[in-house]
PDB file of N, CA and C in Angstrom:
ATOM      1  N   MET U   1     -63.023 130.228   0.687  1.00 58.00           N
ATOM      2  CA  MET U   1     -63.997 131.049   0.347  1.00 58.00           C
ATOM      3  C   MET U   1     -62.872 132.633   0.926  1.00 58.00           C
ATOM      4  N   VAL U   2     -63.159 133.909  -0.292  1.00 71.00           N
ATOM      5  CA  VAL U   2     -62.527 134.871   0.080  1.00 71.00           C
ATOM      6  C   VAL U   2     -62.988 135.712   1.327  1.00 71.00           C
ATOM      7  N   LYS U   3     -62.373 136.035   2.107  1.00 84.00           N
ATOM      8  CA  LYS U   3     -62.413 137.680   3.324  1.00 84.00           C
ATOM      9  C   LYS U   3     -61.728 138.698   2.889  1.00 84.00           C
ATOM     10  N   TYR U   4     -62.570 139.749   2.613  1.00 89.00           N
ATOM     11  CA  TYR U   4     -62.064 140.666   2.288  1.00 89.00           C
ATOM     12  C   TYR U   4     -61.719 141.772   3.689  1.00 89.00           C
ATOM     13  N   LYS U   5     -60.604 142.512   4.250  1.00 94.00           N
ATOM     14  CA  LYS U   5     -60.739 143.561   4.987  1.00 94.00           C
ATOM     15  C   LYS U   5     -61.377 144.756   4.613  1.00 94.00           C
ATOM     16  N   THR U   6     -62.019 144.801   6.113  1.00 95.00           N
ATOM     17  CA  THR U   6     -62.767 146.198   6.034  1.00 95.00           C
ATOM     18  C   THR U   6     -61.785 147.367   6.917  1.00 95.00           C
ATOM     19  N   ARG U   7     -62.370 148.303   6.503  1.00 96.00           N
ATOM     20  CA  ARG U   7     -62.121 149.624   7.413  1.00 96.00           C
ATOM     21  C   ARG U   7     -63.143 150.972   7.441  1.00 96.00           C
ATOM     22  N   ASN U   8     -63.194 151.189   8.179  1.00 97.00           N
ATOM     23  CA  ASN U   8     -64.321 152.594   8.653  1.00 97.00           C
ATOM     24  C   ASN U   8     -63.696 153.610   8.396  1.00 97.00           C
ATOM     25  N   GLU U   9     -64.187 154.745   7.822  1.00 97.00           N
ATOM     26  CA  GLU U   9     -64.160 156.229   7.340  1.00 97.00           C
ATOM     27  C   GLU U   9     -65.300 156.794   6.960  1.00 97.00           C
ATOM     28  N   ASN U  10     -65.193 158.054   7.529  1.00 98.00           N
ATOM     29  CA  ASN U  10     -66.173 159.289   6.535  1.00 98.00           C
ATOM     30  C   ASN U  10     -65.334 159.489   5.560  1.00 98.00           C
ATOM     31  N   VAL U  11     -66.301 159.304   4.566  1.00 98.00           N
ATOM     32  CA  VAL U  11     -65.704 159.795   3.101  1.00 98.00           C
ATOM     33  C   VAL U  11     -66.624 161.131   2.409  1.00 98.00           C
ATOM     34  N   ALA U  12     -65.852 161.234   2.011  1.00 98.00           N
ATOM     35  CA  ALA U  12     -66.920 163.184   0.653  1.00 98.00           C
ATOM     36  C   ALA U  12     -67.903 161.947   0.615  1.00 98.00           C
ATOM     37  N   ILE U  13     -69.136 162.962   0.419  1.00 97.00           N
ATOM     38  CA  ILE U  13     -70.220 162.420  -0.336  1.00 97.00           C
ATOM     39  C   ILE U  13     -69.684 162.938  -1.835  1.00 97.00           C
ATOM     40  N   GLY U  14     -69.020 163.476  -2.456  1.00 97.00           N
ATOM     41  CA  GLY U  14     -68.716 163.664  -3.756  1.00 97.00           C
ATOM     42  C   GLY U  14     -67.998 162.548  -4.101  1.00 97.00           C
ATOM     43  N   LEU U  15     -67.019 161.933  -3.501  1.00 98.00           N
ATOM     44  CA  LEU U  15     -66.284 160.318  -3.807  1.00 98.00           C
ATOM     45  C   LEU U  15     -67.277 159.336  -4.243  1.00 98.00           C
ATOM     46  N   ILE U  16     -68.690 159.403  -3.697  1.00 97.00           N
ATOM     47  CA  ILE U  16     -69.807 158.361  -3.555  1.00 97.00           C
ATOM     48  C   ILE U  16     -70.176 158.209  -5.171  1.00 97.00           C
ATOM     49  N   VAL U  17     -70.408 156.747  -5.348  1.00 96.00           N
ATOM     50  CA  VAL U  17     -71.428 156.628  -6.850  1.00 96.00           C
ATOM     51  C   VAL U  17     -72.008 155.444  -6.734  1.00 96.00           C
ATOM     52  N   LYS U  18     -73.165 155.395  -6.915  1.00 92.00           N
ATOM     53  CA  LYS U  18     -74.132 153.968  -6.894  1.00 92.00           C
ATOM     54  C   LYS U  18     -73.555 153.258  -7.574  1.00 92.00           C
ATOM     55  N   ASN U  19     -74.200 152.192  -7.796  1.00 89.00           N
ATOM     56  CA  ASN U  19     -73.875 150.654  -8.782  1.00 89.00           C
ATOM     57  C   ASN U  19     -74.765 150.523  -9.315  1.00 89.00           C
ATOM     58  N   PRO U  20     -74.581 149.933 -10.489  1.00 87.00           N
ATOM     59  CA  PRO U  20     -75.540 149.564 -11.609  1.00 87.00           C
ATOM     60  C   PRO U  20     -76.703 148.248 -11.248  1.00 87.00           C
ATOM     61  N   TRP U  21     -76.163 147.760  -9.980  1.00 83.00           N
ATOM     62  CA  TRP U  21     -77.133 146.765 -10.196  1.00 83.00           C
ATOM     63  C   TRP U  21     -78.126 146.555  -8.558  1.00 83.00           C
ATOM     64  N   ASN U  22     -78.231 147.623  -8.065  1.00 75.00           N
ATOM     65  CA  ASN U  22     -78.552 147.665  -7.363  1.00 75.00           C
ATOM     66  C   ASN U  22     -80.349 147.495  -7.125  1.00 75.00           C
ATOM     67  N   PRO U  23     -81.189 146.449  -6.554  1.00 71.00           N
ATOM     68  CA  PRO U  23     -82.550 146.371  -6.849  1.00 71.00           C
ATOM     69  C   PRO U  23     -83.649 147.016  -6.483  1.00 71.00           C
ATOM     70  N   ASN U  24     -83.192 147.901  -4.988  1.00 72.00           N
ATOM     71  CA  ASN U  24     -83.888 148.702  -4.716  1.00 72.00           C
ATOM     72  C   ASN U  24     -84.083 149.536  -4.947  1.00 72.00           C
ATOM     73  N   GLN U  25     -84.913 150.193  -4.807  1.00 76.00           N
ATOM     74  CA  GLN U  25     -85.853 151.233  -5.200  1.00 76.00           C
ATOM     75  C   GLN U  25     -86.743 151.809  -4.072  1.00 76.00           C
ATOM     76  N   MET U  26     -86.906 153.543  -4.034  1.00 75.00           N
ATOM     77  CA  MET U  26     -87.384 153.910  -2.601  1.00 75.00           C
ATOM     78  C   MET U  26     -88.620 154.631  -3.192  1.00 75.00           C
ATOM     79  N   ASP U  27     -89.351 154.973  -2.611  1.00 84.00           N
ATOM     80  CA  ASP U  27     -90.888 155.488  -2.907  1.00 84.00           C
ATOM     81  C   ASP U  27     -90.414 156.497  -2.234  1.00 84.00           C
ATOM     82  N   LYS U  28     -91.630 157.293  -2.141  1.00 88.00           N
ATOM     83  CA  LYS U  28     -91.631 158.988  -1.485  1.00 88.00           C
ATOM     84  C   LYS U  28     -91.720 158.992   0.018  1.00 88.00           C
ATOM     85  N   LYS U  29     -92.677 158.031   0.457  1.00 90.00           N
ATOM     86  CA  LYS U  29     -92.830 157.246   1.838  1.00 90.00           C
ATOM     87  C   LYS U  29     -91.673 156.854   2.903  1.00 90.00           C
ATOM     88  N   THR U  30     -90.700 155.831   1.708  1.00 85.00           N
ATOM     89  CA  THR U  30     -89.400 155.467   2.731  1.00 85.00           C
ATOM     90  C   THR U  30     -88.458 156.638   2.596  1.00 85.00           C
ATOM     91  N   LEU U  31     -88.088 157.338   1.699  1.00 87.00           N
ATOM     92  CA  LEU U  31     -88.016 158.635   1.326  1.00 87.00           C
ATOM     93  C   LEU U  31     -87.872 159.476   2.326  1.00 87.00           C
ATOM     94  N   LYS U  32     -89.047 160.103   2.560  1.00 92.00           N
ATOM     95  CA  LYS U  32     -89.310 160.967   3.997  1.00 92.00           C
ATOM     96  C   LYS U  32     -88.592 160.257   5.008  1.00 92.00           C
ATOM     97  N   ALA U  33     -89.494 158.649   5.569  1.00 92.00           N
ATOM     98  CA  ALA U  33     -88.772 158.421   6.812  1.00 92.00           C
ATOM     99  C   ALA U  33     -87.389 158.379   6.826  1.00 92.00           C
ATOM    100  N   GLU U  34     -86.674 157.955   6.282  1.00 92.00           N
ATOM    101  CA  GLU U  34     -85.303 157.484   6.087  1.00 92.00           C
ATOM    102  C   GLU U  34     -84.326 159.259   6.233  1.00 92.00           C
ATOM    103  N   LYS U  35     -85.354 160.238   6.018  1.00 94.00           N
ATOM    104  CA  LYS U  35     -85.025 161.382   6.354  1.00 94.00           C
ATOM    105  C   LYS U  35     -85.044 161.825   7.289  1.00 94.00           C
ATOM    106  N   GLU U  36     -86.178 161.770   7.584  1.00 95.00           N
ATOM    107  CA  GLU U  36     -86.228 161.714   8.916  1.00 95.00           C
ATOM    108  C   GLU U  36     -85.709 161.279  10.546  1.00 95.00           C
ATOM    109  N   SER U  37     -85.386 159.993   9.740  1.00 95.00           N
ATOM    110  CA  SER U  37     -84.179 159.345  10.757  1.00 95.00           C
ATOM    111  C   SER U  37     -83.168 160.411  11.179  1.00 95.00           C
ATOM    112  N   ILE U  38     -82.167 160.266   9.658  1.00 96.00           N
ATOM    113  CA  ILE U  38     -80.928 160.423   9.353  1.00 96.00           C
ATOM    114  C   ILE U  38     -81.210 162.342  10.081  1.00 96.00           C
ATOM    115  N   GLN U  39     -82.494 163.031  10.394  1.00 95.00           N
ATOM    116  CA  GLN U  39     -82.175 164.346  10.853  1.00 95.00           C
ATOM    117  C   GLN U  39     -82.085 164.221  12.473  1.00 95.00           C
ATOM    118  N   LYS U  40     -82.918 163.231  12.479  1.00 96.00           N
ATOM    119  CA  LYS U  40     -82.909 163.172  14.293  1.00 96.00           C
ATOM    120  C   LYS U  40     -81.794 162.523  14.733  1.00 96.00           C
ATOM    121  N   TYR U  41     -81.453 161.569  13.786  1.00 96.00           N
ATOM    122  CA  TYR U  41     -80.390 161.045  14.197  1.00 96.00           C
ATOM    123  C   TYR U  41     -79.091 160.595  14.450  1.00 96.00           C
ATOM    124  N   GLY U  42     -79.087 160.931  12.898  1.00 95.00           N
ATOM    125  CA  GLY U  42     -77.730 161.065  11.835  1.00 95.00           C
ATOM    126  C   GLY U  42     -77.584 159.898  11.094  1.00 95.00           C
ATOM    127  N   VAL U  43     -76.703 159.747  10.697  1.00 95.00           N
ATOM    128  CA  VAL U  43     -76.474 158.276  10.518  1.00 95.00           C
ATOM    129  C   VAL U  43     -75.432 157.368  11.418  1.00 95.00           C
ATOM    130  N   VAL U  44     -76.710 156.398  11.519  1.00 94.00           N
ATOM    131  CA  VAL U  44     -76.110 155.618  12.990  1.00 94.00           C
ATOM    132  C   VAL U  44     -75.516 154.143  12.012  1.00 94.00           C
ATOM    133  N   ALA U  45     -75.734 154.147  10.845  1.00 95.00           N
ATOM    134  CA  ALA U  45     -75.203 152.611  10.368  1.00 95.00           C
ATOM    135  C   ALA U  45     -74.592 152.972   8.832  1.00 95.00           C
ATOM    136  N   PRO U  46     -73.384 152.681   9.207  1.00 97.00           N
ATOM    137  CA  PRO U  46     -72.734 153.363   7.791  1.00 97.00           C
ATOM    138  C   PRO U  46     -72.662 152.602   6.678  1.00 97.00           C
ATOM    139  N   ILE U  47     -72.420 153.195   5.703  1.00 97.00           N
ATOM    140  CA  ILE U  47     -72.635 152.581   4.541  1.00 97.00           C
ATOM    141  C   ILE U  47     -71.678 151.758   3.546  1.00 97.00           C
ATOM    142  N   ILE U  48     -71.839 150.939   2.840  1.00 96.00           N
ATOM    143  CA  ILE U  48     -70.764 149.788   2.679  1.00 96.00           C
ATOM    144  C   ILE U  48     -70.343 150.274   1.348  1.00 96.00           C
ATOM    145  N   VAL U  49     -69.149 150.197   0.997  1.00 97.00           N
ATOM    146  CA  VAL U  49     -68.667 150.693  -0.265  1.00 97.00           C
ATOM    147  C   VAL U  49     -67.602 149.772  -0.745  1.00 97.00           C
ATOM    148  N   ARG U  50     -67.175 149.995  -1.987  1.00 96.00           N
ATOM    149  CA  ARG U  50     -65.558 149.670  -2.520  1.00 96.00           C
ATOM    150  C   ARG U  50     -65.230 150.828  -3.210  1.00 96.00           C
ATOM    151  N   GLU U  51     -63.929 150.618  -2.962  1.00 95.00           N
ATOM    152  CA  GLU U  51     -63.523 151.809  -3.507  1.00 95.00           C
ATOM    153  C   GLU U  51     -63.069 151.738  -4.979  1.00 95.00           C
ATOM    154  N   ILE U  52     -63.422 152.243  -6.231  1.00 93.00           N
ATOM    155  CA  ILE U  52     -63.156 151.859  -7.335  1.00 93.00           C
ATOM    156  C   ILE U  52     -62.223 153.136  -8.627  1.00 93.00           C
ATOM    157  N   ASP U  53     -61.222 152.771  -8.816  1.00 91.00           N
ATOM    158  CA  ASP U  53     -60.206 153.947  -9.724  1.00 91.00           C
ATOM    159  C   ASP U  53     -59.867 155.198  -8.095  1.00 91.00           C
ATOM    160  N   ASP U  54     -60.928 156.514  -8.312  1.00 93.00           N
ATOM    161  CA  ASP U  54     -60.496 157.215  -7.478  1.00 93.00           C
ATOM    162  C   ASP U  54     -61.840 157.737  -6.351  1.00 93.00           C
ATOM    163  N   ASP U  55     -62.901 156.725  -6.689  1.00 96.00           N
ATOM    164  CA  ASP U  55     -64.653 156.707  -6.116  1.00 96.00           C
ATOM    165  C   ASP U  55     -64.399 155.768  -5.394  1.00 96.00           C
ATOM    166  N   PHE U  56     -66.015 155.889  -4.558  1.00 97.00           N
ATOM    167  CA  PHE U  56     -66.202 154.757  -4.211  1.00 97.00           C
ATOM    168  C   PHE U  56     -67.631 153.889  -4.174  1.00 97.00           C
ATOM    169  N   GLN U  57     -67.892 152.932  -4.835  1.00 97.00           N
ATOM    170  CA  GLN U  57     -69.420 152.529  -4.969  1.00 97.00           C
ATOM    171  C   GLN U  57     -69.757 151.890  -3.971  1.00 97.00           C
ATOM    172  N   ILE U  58     -70.943 152.178  -4.057  1.00 96.00           N
ATOM    173  CA  ILE U  58     -72.179 151.793  -2.935  1.00 96.00           C
ATOM    174  C   ILE U  58     -72.713 150.502  -3.017  1.00 96.00           C
ATOM    175  N   ILE U  59     -72.003 149.440  -1.665  1.00 95.00           N
ATOM    176  CA  ILE U  59     -72.738 148.033  -2.276  1.00 95.00           C
ATOM    177  C   ILE U  59     -74.091 147.927  -1.138  1.00 95.00           C
ATOM    178  N   ASP U  60     -74.095 149.041  -0.295  1.00 93.00           N
ATOM    179  CA  ASP U  60     -74.962 148.556   0.419  1.00 93.00           C
ATOM    180  C   ASP U  60     -75.353 149.860   0.995  1.00 93.00           C
ATOM    181  N   GLY U  61     -76.337 150.688   1.367  1.00 93.00           N
ATOM    182  CA  GLY U  61     -76.559 151.986   1.738  1.00 93.00           C
ATOM    183  C   GLY U  61     -77.278 153.238   1.229  1.00 93.00           C
ATOM    184  N   GLU U  62     -77.802 152.993  -0.177  1.00 91.00           N
ATOM    185  CA  GLU U  62     -77.485 154.143  -1.062  1.00 91.00           C
ATOM    186  C   GLU U  62     -78.955 154.860  -0.671  1.00 91.00           C
ATOM    187  N   HIS U  63     -80.065 154.451  -0.195  1.00 91.00           N
ATOM    188  CA  HIS U  63     -80.919 155.191   0.398  1.00 91.00           C
ATOM    189  C   HIS U  63     -80.340 156.087   1.801  1.00 91.00           C
ATOM    190  N   ARG U  64     -79.041 155.766   2.267  1.00 95.00           N
ATOM    191  CA  ARG U  64     -78.600 156.593   3.241  1.00 95.00           C
ATOM    192  C   ARG U  64     -78.515 157.627   2.523  1.00 95.00           C
ATOM    193  N   TYR U  65     -77.380 157.328   1.686  1.00 95.00           N
ATOM    194  CA  TYR U  65     -76.406 158.165   0.424  1.00 95.00           C
ATOM    195  C   TYR U  65     -77.389 159.040   0.167  1.00 95.00           C
ATOM    196  N   ILE U  66     -78.767 158.672  -0.858  1.00 93.00           N
ATOM    197  CA  ILE U  66     -79.378 159.724  -1.185  1.00 93.00           C
ATOM    198  C   ILE U  66     -79.729 160.939  -0.067  1.00 93.00           C
ATOM    199  N   VAL U  67     -80.371 160.554   0.852  1.00 95.00           N
ATOM    200  CA  VAL U  67     -80.605 161.249   1.524  1.00 95.00           C
ATOM    201  C   VAL U  67     -79.870 162.318   2.204  1.00 95.00           C
ATOM    202  N   CYS U  68     -78.548 161.655   2.626  1.00 96.00           N
ATOM    203  CA  CYS U  68     -77.463 162.658   3.488  1.00 96.00           C
ATOM    204  C   CYS U  68     -77.074 163.303   1.745  1.00 96.00           C
ATOM    205  N   LYS U  69     -76.906 162.943   0.905  1.00 96.00           N
ATOM    206  CA  LYS U  69     -76.413 164.069  -0.431  1.00 96.00           C
ATOM    207  C   LYS U  69     -77.880 165.316  -0.481  1.00 96.00           C
ATOM    208  N   GLU U  70     -79.246 164.556  -0.084  1.00 94.00           N
ATOM    209  CA  GLU U  70     -80.388 165.886   0.051  1.00 94.00           C
ATOM    210  C   GLU U  70     -79.697 166.875   0.891  1.00 94.00           C
ATOM    211  N   LEU U  71     -79.853 166.182   2.017  1.00 96.00           N
ATOM    212  CA  LEU U  71     -79.397 166.851   3.502  1.00 96.00           C
ATOM    213  C   LEU U  71     -78.201 168.088   3.171  1.00 96.00           C
ATOM    214  N   ARG U  72     -77.278 168.025   2.386  1.00 96.00           N
ATOM    215  CA  ARG U  72     -75.924 168.257   2.008  1.00 96.00           C
ATOM    216  C   ARG U  72     -75.180 167.794   2.921  1.00 96.00           C
ATOM    217  N   HIS U  73     -75.129 166.587   3.117  1.00 97.00           N
ATOM    218  CA  HIS U  73     -74.158 166.420   4.647  1.00 97.00           C
ATOM    219  C   HIS U  73     -72.663 166.853   3.441  1.00 97.00           C
ATOM    220  N   GLU U  74     -71.760 167.090   4.095  1.00 98.00           N
ATOM    221  CA  GLU U  74     -70.346 166.795   3.206  1.00 98.00           C
ATOM    222  C   GLU U  74     -69.603 165.202   3.326  1.00 98.00           C
ATOM    223  N   THR U  75     -69.756 164.403   4.320  1.00 98.00           N
ATOM    224  CA  THR U  75     -69.185 163.366   4.274  1.00 98.00           C
ATOM    225  C   THR U  75     -70.730 162.293   5.000  1.00 98.00           C
ATOM    226  N   ILE U  76     -70.052 160.898   4.824  1.00 98.00           N
ATOM    227  CA  ILE U  76     -70.723 160.082   5.577  1.00 98.00           C
ATOM    228  C   ILE U  76     -70.452 158.814   5.948  1.00 98.00           C
ATOM    229  N   PRO U  77     -70.706 158.063   6.965  1.00 98.00           N
ATOM    230  CA  PRO U  77     -69.518 156.952   7.415  1.00 98.00           C
ATOM    231  C   PRO U  77     -69.806 155.549   6.470  1.00 98.00           C
ATOM    232  N   CYS U  78     -68.630 154.788   6.346  1.00 98.00           N
ATOM    233  CA  CYS U  78     -68.311 154.216   5.194  1.00 98.00           C
ATOM    234  C   CYS U  78     -67.650 153.089   5.977  1.00 98.00           C
ATOM    235  N   VAL U  79     -68.154 151.621   5.760  1.00 97.00           N
ATOM    236  CA  VAL U  79     -67.247 150.540   5.936  1.00 97.00           C
ATOM    237  C   VAL U  79     -67.032 150.619   4.421  1.00 97.00           C
ATOM    238  N   ILE U  80     -65.926 150.529   4.288  1.00 97.00           N
ATOM    239  CA  ILE U  80     -65.102 150.089   2.996  1.00 97.00           C
ATOM    240  C   ILE U  80     -64.200 148.878   3.056  1.00 97.00           C
ATOM    241  N   VAL U  81     -64.817 148.383   1.623  1.00 96.00           N
ATOM    242  CA  VAL U  81     -64.576 146.776   1.567  1.00 96.00           C
ATOM    243  C   VAL U  81     -63.344 146.364   0.467  1.00 96.00           C
ATOM    244  N   ASP U  82     -62.246 146.393   1.478  1.00 95.00           N
ATOM    245  CA  ASP U  82     -61.089 146.657   0.180  1.00 95.00           C
ATOM    246  C   ASP U  82     -60.922 145.447  -0.423  1.00 95.00           C
ATOM    247  N   GLY U  83     -60.207 146.014  -1.605  1.00 92.00           N
ATOM    248  CA  GLY U  83     -59.909 144.366  -2.701  1.00 92.00           C
ATOM    249  C   GLY U  83     -61.427 144.148  -3.569  1.00 92.00           C
ATOM    250  N   LEU U  84     -62.307 144.389  -2.910  1.00 93.00           N
ATOM    251  CA  LEU U  84     -63.995 143.458  -3.632  1.00 93.00           C
ATOM    252  C   LEU U  84     -63.532 143.333  -5.007  1.00 93.00           C
ATOM    253  N   LYS U  85     -63.956 142.668  -5.583  1.00 92.00           N
ATOM    254  CA  LYS U  85     -64.404 142.739  -7.324  1.00 92.00           C
ATOM    255  C   LYS U  85     -65.435 142.834  -7.412  1.00 92.00           C
ATOM    256  N   GLU U  86     -65.726 143.512  -8.739  1.00 91.00           N
ATOM    257  CA  GLU U  86     -67.312 143.463  -9.418  1.00 91.00           C
ATOM    258  C   GLU U  86     -68.162 141.837  -9.153  1.00 91.00           C
ATOM    259  N   LYS U  87     -67.421 140.716  -9.298  1.00 92.00           N
ATOM    260  CA  LYS U  87     -68.463 140.003  -9.533  1.00 92.00           C
ATOM    261  C   LYS U  87     -68.897 139.936  -8.004  1.00 92.00           C
ATOM    262  N   ASP U  88     -68.091 139.943  -6.802  1.00 91.00           N
ATOM    263  CA  ASP U  88     -69.065 139.702  -5.495  1.00 91.00           C
ATOM    264  C   ASP U  88     -69.115 140.668  -4.726  1.00 91.00           C
ATOM    265  N   ALA U  89     -69.235 142.244  -5.363  1.00 92.00           N
ATOM    266  CA  ALA U  89     -69.642 143.598  -5.015  1.00 92.00           C
ATOM    267  C   ALA U  89     -71.007 143.076  -5.961  1.00 92.00           C
ATOM    268  N   LYS U  90     -71.486 142.727  -6.639  1.00 91.00           N
ATOM    269  CA  LYS U  90     -72.897 142.461  -7.193  1.00 91.00           C
ATOM    270  C   LYS U  90     -73.834 141.114  -6.483  1.00 91.00           C
ATOM    271  N   LYS U  91     -72.653 140.356  -6.145  1.00 90.00           N
ATOM    272  CA  LYS U  91     -73.320 139.297  -5.154  1.00 90.00           C
ATOM    273  C   LYS U  91     -73.854 139.744  -3.696  1.00 90.00           C
ATOM    274  N   LEU U  92     -72.997 140.264  -3.098  1.00 89.00           N
ATOM    275  CA  LEU U  92     -72.946 140.807  -2.033  1.00 89.00           C
ATOM    276  C   LEU U  92     -74.153 142.071  -1.677  1.00 89.00           C
ATOM    277  N   THR U  93     -74.376 142.898  -2.981  1.00 88.00           N
ATOM    278  CA  THR U  93     -75.627 143.648  -3.115  1.00 88.00           C
ATOM    279  C   THR U  93     -76.558 143.409  -2.947  1.00 88.00           C
ATOM    280  N   ILE U  94     -76.809 141.700  -3.590  1.00 86.00           N
ATOM    281  CA  ILE U  94     -77.966 141.149  -3.890  1.00 86.00           C
ATOM    282  C   ILE U  94     -78.434 140.537  -2.867  1.00 86.00           C
ATOM    283  N   ILE U  95     -77.220 139.721  -1.754  1.00 87.00           N
ATOM    284  CA  ILE U  95     -77.245 139.295  -0.760  1.00 87.00           C
ATOM    285  C   ILE U  95     -78.126 140.592   0.438  1.00 87.00           C
ATOM    286  N   LEU U  96     -77.066 141.448   0.603  1.00 85.00           N
ATOM    287  CA  LEU U  96     -77.843 142.513   1.299  1.00 85.00           C
ATOM    288  C   LEU U  96     -78.856 142.981   1.662  1.00 85.00           C
ATOM    289  N   ASN U  97     -79.602 143.357   0.395  1.00 78.00           N
ATOM    290  CA  ASN U  97     -80.843 143.621  -0.395  1.00 78.00           C
ATOM    291  C   ASN U  97     -81.816 142.545   0.246  1.00 78.00           C
ATOM    292  N   GLU U  98     -81.723 141.431  -0.429  1.00 76.00           N
ATOM    293  CA  GLU U  98     -82.822 140.567   0.192  1.00 76.00           C
ATOM    294  C   GLU U  98     -83.041 139.930   1.387  1.00 76.00           C
ATOM    295  N   THR U  99     -81.879 140.262   2.189  1.00 68.00           N
ATOM    296  CA  THR U  99     -81.564 140.018   3.492  1.00 68.00           C
ATOM    297  C   THR U  99     -83.006 141.186   4.309  1.00 68.00           C
ATOM    298  N   LYS U 100     -82.495 142.632   3.601  1.00 60.00           N
ATOM    299  CA  LYS U 100     -83.920 143.603   4.427  1.00 60.00           C
ATOM    300  C   LYS U 100     -84.819 143.228   3.641  1.00 60.00           C
ATOM    301  N   GLY U 101     -85.585 141.961   3.238  1.00 51.00           N
ATOM    302  CA  GLY U 101     -86.677 142.440   2.295  1.00 51.00           C
ATOM    303  C   GLY U 101     -87.116 142.599   0.966  1.00 51.00           C
ATOM    304  N   SER U 102     -86.052 142.979   0.165  1.00 43.00           N
ATOM    305  CA  SER U 102     -86.500 143.531  -1.063  1.00 43.00           C
ATOM    306  C   SER U 102     -86.949 142.480  -1.919  1.00 43.00           C
ATOM    307  N   ASN U 103     -87.911 143.087  -2.547  1.00 41.00           N
ATOM    308  CA  ASN U 103     -89.062 142.168  -3.516  1.00 41.00           C
ATOM    309  C   ASN U 103     -88.438 141.944  -4.768  1.00 41.00           C
ATOM    310  N   ASP U 104     -87.576 143.355  -4.964  1.00 43.00           N
ATOM    311  CA  ASP U 104     -87.189 143.038  -6.355  1.00 43.00           C
ATOM    312  C   ASP U 104     -85.983 142.037  -6.846  1.00 43.00           C
ATOM    313  N   LYS U 105     -85.954 141.830  -7.749  1.00 41.00           N
ATOM    314  CA  LYS U 105     -84.430 140.804  -8.039  1.00 41.00           C
ATOM    315  C   LYS U 105     -83.894 141.921  -9.607  1.00 41.00           C
ATOM    316  N   ILE U 106     -82.641 141.164  -9.598  1.00 39.00           N
ATOM    317  CA  ILE U 106     -81.663 141.455 -10.752  1.00 39.00           C
ATOM    318  C   ILE U 106     -82.295 140.557 -11.929  1.00 39.00           C
ATOM    319  N   ASP U 107     -82.010 140.896 -12.774  1.00 37.00           N
ATOM    320  CA  ASP U 107     -82.292 139.775 -13.988  1.00 37.00           C
ATOM    321  C   ASP U 107     -80.694 139.112 -14.472  1.00 37.00           C
TER     322      ASP U 107
END
């Protein structure tokens, strides 16, 4: 089993990109609740990303990213998983979304 090193950083919103395989979709009610939470408490759980080229690709936390972008935050707290390959990134995205109760599945 491969173990990856992680590091915590505040990353500029403009350097973060979504991944194409995220099974979660956010409805307006969820978006509103997420937005209210971040406005009241801030981002209390960092998003998980991997570095690709000059950007950071979201593995988990797309909803928080979308809200922070809408709220015009300059940065967002991130856990950066160093050296995470695409195959493992896809698996991790699916696992993390399933553990949070997502009913959507990737084909």
